[in-house]
Amino acid sequence: MIKILLFEGVDASGKTTLINEVLKLTNEFICVHRFSASQYVFNGEYYENPGKTNLSDCLKIDRCLKNVGIYVYCVADAEIITQRMKDKKEDKQRFKTQNFDLNLMLYDYYFSKTPLKVIIMNTSDSTPVSLAKSIIKQAREI
């Protein structure tokens, strides 16, 4: 059975980079950039209402993937994310208003409730290739 890797995390946490690396190394997974966790965390952020998406609705979606879905939660030190956003020349307004602590708290809460397995990857220090290999190894074991 094919497994679906659901990559989550704040902007510039390494989601796209890791998806690309995983797909270079194997074609045994479907990789998705943002899923229900981001819907829960970010839906309200740009409408001045973070974390107000209905948690139970998001978790219902997760339950549909219980046998195939695996979250890959990408995290990094705030200073590193800040530098990555500057390097990418991200939208300055979005950069200034993103509330890292709140977003991380909402992700942590969400992942404590989801029925899906969660692989946590700190992208601060390791290379994308080594992280991708670790994701693949862990996902195969689930």
Short mmCIF file of N, CA and C in Angstrom, two decimals, residues 14-140:
data_model
loop_
_atom_site.label_atom_id
_atom_site.label_comp_id
_atom_site.label_asym_id
_atom_site.label_seq_id
_atom_site.Cartn_x
_atom_site.Cartn_y
_atom_site.Cartn_z
N GLY A 14 11.39 24.16 5.63
CA GLY A 14 12.07 23.14 4.83
C GLY A 14 11.17 22.13 4.15
N LYS A 15 9.87 22.37 4.13
CA LYS A 15 8.92 21.42 3.56
C LYS A 15 9.21 21.11 2.08
N THR A 16 9.28 22.13 1.28
CA THR A 16 9.48 21.95 -0.16
C THR A 16 10.82 21.30 -0.45
N THR A 17 11.84 21.76 0.24
CA THR A 17 13.17 21.18 0.05
C THR A 17 13.17 19.69 0.37
N LEU A 18 12.54 19.31 1.48
CA LEU A 18 12.51 17.90 1.85
C LEU A 18 11.65 17.07 0.91
N ILE A 19 10.54 17.61 0.47
CA ILE A 19 9.73 16.90 -0.53
C ILE A 19 10.56 16.61 -1.76
N ASN A 20 11.26 17.61 -2.25
CA ASN A 20 12.10 17.43 -3.45
C ASN A 20 13.17 16.37 -3.22
N GLU A 21 13.79 16.37 -2.06
CA GLU A 21 14.84 15.38 -1.77
C GLU A 21 14.26 13.97 -1.65
N VAL A 22 13.13 13.83 -0.97
CA VAL A 22 12.49 12.51 -0.86
C VAL A 22 12.17 11.97 -2.25
N LEU A 23 11.61 12.82 -3.10
CA LEU A 23 11.22 12.38 -4.44
C LEU A 23 12.42 12.06 -5.33
N LYS A 24 13.57 12.67 -5.06
CA LYS A 24 14.79 12.31 -5.79
C LYS A 24 15.27 10.92 -5.40
N LEU A 25 15.04 10.54 -4.14
CA LEU A 25 15.56 9.28 -3.62
C LEU A 25 14.63 8.09 -3.83
N THR A 26 13.34 8.34 -3.92
CA THR A 26 12.39 7.22 -4.06
C THR A 26 11.08 7.72 -4.65
N ASN A 27 10.36 6.79 -5.25
CA ASN A 27 9.02 7.12 -5.76
C ASN A 27 7.96 6.29 -5.04
N GLU A 28 8.29 5.79 -3.86
CA GLU A 28 7.36 4.91 -3.15
C GLU A 28 6.34 5.66 -2.30
N PHE A 29 6.43 6.99 -2.23
CA PHE A 29 5.49 7.77 -1.43
C PHE A 29 4.84 8.86 -2.27
N ILE A 30 3.64 9.21 -1.89
CA ILE A 30 3.00 10.42 -2.40
C ILE A 30 3.33 11.52 -1.39
N CYS A 31 3.84 12.64 -1.86
CA CYS A 31 4.21 13.74 -0.96
C CYS A 31 3.25 14.90 -1.15
N VAL A 32 2.73 15.41 -0.04
CA VAL A 32 1.77 16.51 -0.07
C VAL A 32 2.33 17.68 0.74
N HIS A 33 2.30 18.85 0.12
CA HIS A 33 2.78 20.08 0.76
C HIS A 33 1.61 20.74 1.46
N ARG A 34 1.55 20.63 2.78
CA ARG A 34 0.50 21.16 3.65
C ARG A 34 -0.79 20.35 3.52
N PHE A 35 -1.41 20.12 4.69
CA PHE A 35 -2.64 19.34 4.72
C PHE A 35 -3.53 19.87 5.85
N SER A 36 -4.22 19.01 6.54
CA SER A 36 -5.19 19.44 7.55
C SER A 36 -4.57 20.24 8.69
N ALA A 37 -3.36 19.88 9.10
CA ALA A 37 -2.72 20.61 10.21
C ALA A 37 -2.54 22.07 9.85
N SER A 38 -2.10 22.35 8.63
CA SER A 38 -1.93 23.75 8.21
C SER A 38 -3.26 24.46 8.08
N GLN A 39 -4.28 23.73 7.66
CA GLN A 39 -5.61 24.33 7.61
C GLN A 39 -6.01 24.80 9.00
N TYR A 40 -5.76 23.96 9.99
CA TYR A 40 -6.09 24.31 11.37
C TYR A 40 -5.23 25.47 11.87
N VAL A 41 -3.92 25.41 11.60
CA VAL A 41 -3.00 26.41 12.14
C VAL A 41 -3.15 27.76 11.45
N PHE A 42 -3.21 27.75 10.11
CA PHE A 42 -3.09 29.00 9.37
C PHE A 42 -4.40 29.59 8.87
N ASN A 43 -5.46 28.83 8.79
CA ASN A 43 -6.68 29.35 8.18
C ASN A 43 -7.09 30.68 8.77
N GLY A 44 -7.05 30.79 10.07
CA GLY A 44 -7.45 32.04 10.69
C GLY A 44 -6.38 33.11 10.73
N GLU A 45 -5.10 32.71 10.56
CA GLU A 45 -4.02 33.68 10.74
C GLU A 45 -4.16 34.89 9.83
N TYR A 46 -4.51 34.66 8.59
CA TYR A 46 -4.60 35.76 7.65
C TYR A 46 -5.97 36.44 7.69
N TYR A 47 -6.81 35.95 8.59
CA TYR A 47 -8.12 36.56 8.82
C TYR A 47 -8.24 37.01 10.27
N GLU A 48 -7.10 37.20 10.93
CA GLU A 48 -7.05 37.68 12.32
C GLU A 48 -7.73 36.72 13.29
N ASN A 49 -7.70 35.43 12.98
CA ASN A 49 -8.39 34.47 13.83
C ASN A 49 -7.67 33.12 13.87
N PRO A 50 -6.37 33.09 14.25
CA PRO A 50 -5.61 31.85 14.17
C PRO A 50 -6.18 30.75 15.07
N GLY A 51 -6.08 29.52 14.56
CA GLY A 51 -6.52 28.37 15.33
C GLY A 51 -8.02 28.22 15.44
N LYS A 52 -8.77 28.96 14.65
CA LYS A 52 -10.23 28.93 14.78
C LYS A 52 -10.90 28.01 13.75
N THR A 53 -10.11 27.38 12.88
CA THR A 53 -10.69 26.37 12.01
C THR A 53 -11.16 25.24 12.91
N ASN A 54 -12.25 24.63 12.58
CA ASN A 54 -12.83 23.58 13.41
C ASN A 54 -11.89 22.38 13.48
N LEU A 55 -11.34 22.14 14.64
CA LEU A 55 -10.40 21.04 14.85
C LEU A 55 -11.03 19.70 14.49
N SER A 56 -12.25 19.48 14.89
CA SER A 56 -12.87 18.17 14.64
C SER A 56 -13.02 17.90 13.15
N ASP A 57 -13.29 18.93 12.35
CA ASP A 57 -13.39 18.75 10.90
C ASP A 57 -12.05 18.33 10.31
N CYS A 58 -10.98 18.97 10.76
CA CYS A 58 -9.65 18.63 10.27
C CYS A 58 -9.27 17.20 10.67
N LEU A 59 -9.60 16.82 11.89
CA LEU A 59 -9.26 15.47 12.35
C LEU A 59 -10.08 14.40 11.64
N LYS A 60 -11.30 14.74 11.22
CA LYS A 60 -12.10 13.80 10.42
C LYS A 60 -11.38 13.48 9.12
N ILE A 61 -10.80 14.49 8.50
CA ILE A 61 -10.05 14.28 7.26
C ILE A 61 -8.86 13.37 7.53
N ASP A 62 -8.16 13.63 8.63
CA ASP A 62 -7.02 12.78 8.99
C ASP A 62 -7.44 11.33 9.17
N ARG A 63 -8.57 11.11 9.81
CA ARG A 63 -9.03 9.74 10.06
C ARG A 63 -9.25 8.97 8.75
N CYS A 64 -9.60 9.68 7.69
CA CYS A 64 -9.77 9.04 6.38
C CYS A 64 -8.46 8.47 5.85
N LEU A 65 -7.34 9.01 6.33
CA LEU A 65 -6.03 8.56 5.87
C LEU A 65 -5.30 7.72 6.93
N LYS A 66 -6.04 7.24 7.92
CA LYS A 66 -5.40 6.60 9.08
C LYS A 66 -4.42 5.50 8.71
N ASN A 67 -4.69 4.72 7.69
CA ASN A 67 -3.81 3.60 7.33
C ASN A 67 -2.72 3.97 6.33
N VAL A 68 -2.77 5.18 5.79
CA VAL A 68 -1.77 5.53 4.76
C VAL A 68 -1.07 6.87 4.99
N GLY A 69 -1.65 7.74 5.81
CA GLY A 69 -1.10 9.08 5.99
C GLY A 69 -0.08 9.17 7.11
N ILE A 70 1.00 9.89 6.86
CA ILE A 70 2.04 10.13 7.86
C ILE A 70 2.40 11.62 7.78
N TYR A 71 2.29 12.32 8.88
CA TYR A 71 2.72 13.71 8.90
C TYR A 71 4.24 13.79 9.04
N VAL A 72 4.84 14.69 8.30
CA VAL A 72 6.25 15.04 8.46
C VAL A 72 6.24 16.50 8.90
N TYR A 73 6.52 16.71 10.17
CA TYR A 73 6.48 18.04 10.77
C TYR A 73 7.88 18.64 10.73
N CYS A 74 8.04 19.65 9.88
CA CYS A 74 9.34 20.32 9.71
C CYS A 74 9.44 21.49 10.67
N VAL A 75 10.48 21.47 11.48
CA VAL A 75 10.73 22.55 12.44
C VAL A 75 12.16 23.04 12.25
N ALA A 76 12.40 24.25 12.71
CA ALA A 76 13.75 24.82 12.68
C ALA A 76 13.79 25.94 13.70
N ASP A 77 14.99 26.31 14.09
CA ASP A 77 15.16 27.43 15.01
C ASP A 77 14.59 28.70 14.39
N ALA A 78 13.99 29.55 15.20
CA ALA A 78 13.36 30.79 14.71
C ALA A 78 14.36 31.65 13.95
N GLU A 79 15.60 31.71 14.42
CA GLU A 79 16.62 32.53 13.74
C GLU A 79 16.90 32.00 12.33
N ILE A 80 16.92 30.69 12.20
CA ILE A 80 17.18 30.08 10.89
C ILE A 80 16.01 30.33 9.95
N ILE A 81 14.80 30.19 10.45
CA ILE A 81 13.62 30.46 9.61
C ILE A 81 13.61 31.92 9.19
N THR A 82 13.93 32.81 10.11
CA THR A 82 13.99 34.24 9.79
C THR A 82 14.99 34.49 8.67
N GLN A 83 16.16 33.89 8.76
CA GLN A 83 17.18 34.08 7.73
C GLN A 83 16.74 33.48 6.39
N ARG A 84 16.12 32.32 6.43
CA ARG A 84 15.63 31.70 5.19
C ARG A 84 14.60 32.59 4.51
N MET A 85 13.71 33.17 5.29
CA MET A 85 12.69 34.04 4.71
C MET A 85 13.33 35.28 4.09
N LYS A 86 14.33 35.83 4.75
CA LYS A 86 15.04 36.99 4.19
C LYS A 86 15.76 36.60 2.90
N ASP A 87 16.41 35.43 2.91
CA ASP A 87 17.13 34.95 1.73
C ASP A 87 16.19 34.74 0.55
N LYS A 88 14.98 34.27 0.85
CA LYS A 88 13.99 34.02 -0.20
C LYS A 88 13.24 35.29 -0.58
N LYS A 89 13.50 36.36 0.15
CA LYS A 89 12.82 37.64 -0.08
C LYS A 89 11.30 37.47 0.01
N GLU A 90 10.88 36.75 1.05
CA GLU A 90 9.45 36.55 1.29
C GLU A 90 8.76 37.89 1.51
N ASP A 91 7.48 37.90 1.25
CA ASP A 91 6.66 39.08 1.45
C ASP A 91 6.92 39.66 2.84
N LYS A 92 7.38 40.91 2.88
CA LYS A 92 7.77 41.53 4.15
C LYS A 92 6.61 41.62 5.15
N GLN A 93 5.42 41.94 4.69
CA GLN A 93 4.29 42.05 5.60
C GLN A 93 3.99 40.69 6.24
N ARG A 94 3.99 39.66 5.43
CA ARG A 94 3.73 38.32 5.94
C ARG A 94 4.83 37.92 6.92
N PHE A 95 6.06 38.27 6.58
CA PHE A 95 7.20 37.95 7.43
C PHE A 95 7.06 38.62 8.80
N LYS A 96 6.65 39.87 8.83
CA LYS A 96 6.52 40.60 10.09
C LYS A 96 5.38 40.09 10.95
N THR A 97 4.31 39.61 10.34
CA THR A 97 3.13 39.26 11.11
C THR A 97 3.09 37.79 11.51
N GLN A 98 3.93 36.99 10.92
CA GLN A 98 3.87 35.57 11.25
C GLN A 98 4.22 35.38 12.72
N ASN A 99 3.37 34.72 13.43
CA ASN A 99 3.56 34.52 14.86
C ASN A 99 4.09 33.10 15.09
N PHE A 100 5.42 32.98 15.14
CA PHE A 100 6.05 31.66 15.24
C PHE A 100 5.58 30.89 16.47
N ASP A 101 5.59 31.54 17.63
CA ASP A 101 5.25 30.83 18.86
C ASP A 101 3.82 30.29 18.82
N LEU A 102 2.89 31.11 18.37
CA LEU A 102 1.50 30.66 18.29
C LEU A 102 1.36 29.53 17.28
N ASN A 103 2.00 29.68 16.12
CA ASN A 103 1.91 28.64 15.10
C ASN A 103 2.48 27.32 15.61
N LEU A 104 3.62 27.38 16.27
CA LEU A 104 4.23 26.16 16.80
C LEU A 104 3.33 25.52 17.86
N MET A 105 2.74 26.36 18.70
CA MET A 105 1.84 25.85 19.73
C MET A 105 0.63 25.15 19.09
N LEU A 106 0.07 25.77 18.04
CA LEU A 106 -1.09 25.18 17.37
C LEU A 106 -0.72 23.87 16.65
N TYR A 107 0.46 23.85 16.01
CA TYR A 107 0.91 22.59 15.40
C TYR A 107 1.06 21.51 16.46
N ASP A 108 1.73 21.83 17.56
CA ASP A 108 1.94 20.84 18.62
C ASP A 108 0.61 20.31 19.14
N TYR A 109 -0.33 21.20 19.35
CA TYR A 109 -1.65 20.79 19.82
C TYR A 109 -2.32 19.87 18.79
N TYR A 110 -2.27 20.28 17.54
CA TYR A 110 -2.89 19.47 16.49
C TYR A 110 -2.29 18.07 16.44
N PHE A 111 -0.97 18.01 16.47
CA PHE A 111 -0.32 16.71 16.37
C PHE A 111 -0.54 15.84 17.60
N SER A 112 -0.92 16.46 18.72
CA SER A 112 -1.26 15.66 19.91
C SER A 112 -2.65 15.03 19.75
N LYS A 113 -3.43 15.51 18.81
CA LYS A 113 -4.81 15.03 18.62
C LYS A 113 -5.00 14.13 17.39
N THR A 114 -4.15 14.27 16.38
CA THR A 114 -4.36 13.52 15.14
C THR A 114 -4.14 12.03 15.36
N PRO A 115 -4.91 11.20 14.64
CA PRO A 115 -4.70 9.76 14.72
C PRO A 115 -3.51 9.30 13.86
N LEU A 116 -2.96 10.19 13.06
CA LEU A 116 -1.87 9.82 12.18
C LEU A 116 -0.53 9.85 12.91
N LYS A 117 0.41 9.06 12.42
CA LYS A 117 1.77 9.09 12.94
C LYS A 117 2.42 10.41 12.51
N VAL A 118 3.33 10.89 13.35
CA VAL A 118 4.01 12.16 13.06
C VAL A 118 5.52 11.94 13.16
N ILE A 119 6.21 12.29 12.08
CA ILE A 119 7.67 12.28 12.06
C ILE A 119 8.09 13.74 12.22
N ILE A 120 8.89 14.03 13.22
CA ILE A 120 9.35 15.40 13.44
C ILE A 120 10.78 15.53 12.92
N MET A 121 10.99 16.50 12.04
CA MET A 121 12.32 16.71 11.46
C MET A 121 12.78 18.13 11.76
N ASN A 122 13.88 18.25 12.50
CA ASN A 122 14.48 19.56 12.74
C ASN A 122 15.43 19.84 11.60
N THR A 123 15.10 20.84 10.79
CA THR A 123 15.87 21.14 9.59
C THR A 123 16.96 22.18 9.84
N SER A 124 17.22 22.50 11.09
CA SER A 124 18.19 23.55 11.42
C SER A 124 19.62 23.18 11.07
N ASP A 125 20.03 21.95 11.37
CA ASP A 125 21.46 21.62 11.26
C ASP A 125 21.82 20.57 10.23
N SER A 126 20.94 19.65 9.94
CA SER A 126 21.26 18.55 9.03
C SER A 126 21.06 18.93 7.57
N THR A 127 21.67 18.16 6.69
CA THR A 127 21.51 18.42 5.26
C THR A 127 20.16 17.88 4.79
N PRO A 128 19.61 18.47 3.75
CA PRO A 128 18.34 17.95 3.23
C PRO A 128 18.41 16.48 2.83
N VAL A 129 19.53 16.05 2.26
CA VAL A 129 19.65 14.65 1.85
C VAL A 129 19.59 13.72 3.06
N SER A 130 20.31 14.05 4.13
CA SER A 130 20.29 13.18 5.31
C SER A 130 18.92 13.18 5.97
N LEU A 131 18.24 14.32 5.97
CA LEU A 131 16.89 14.39 6.52
C LEU A 131 15.92 13.56 5.68
N ALA A 132 16.05 13.65 4.36
CA ALA A 132 15.17 12.88 3.47
C ALA A 132 15.38 11.38 3.68
N LYS A 133 16.61 10.96 3.83
CA LYS A 133 16.89 9.54 4.09
C LYS A 133 16.27 9.10 5.41
N SER A 134 16.32 9.95 6.41
CA SER A 134 15.72 9.64 7.70
C SER A 134 14.20 9.54 7.59
N ILE A 135 13.60 10.45 6.85
CA ILE A 135 12.15 10.41 6.64
C ILE A 135 11.74 9.11 5.97
N ILE A 136 12.47 8.75 4.92
CA ILE A 136 12.16 7.52 4.18
C ILE A 136 12.27 6.30 5.09
N LYS A 137 13.34 6.24 5.86
CA LYS A 137 13.56 5.12 6.77
C LYS A 137 12.43 5.03 7.79
N GLN A 138 12.10 6.16 8.41
CA GLN A 138 11.04 6.15 9.43
C GLN A 138 9.68 5.82 8.84
N ALA A 139 9.40 6.37 7.65
CA ALA A 139 8.10 6.12 7.02
C ALA A 139 7.96 4.64 6.63
N ARG A 140 9.04 4.02 6.21
CA ARG A 140 8.98 2.60 5.86
C ARG A 140 8.68 1.74 7.09
#
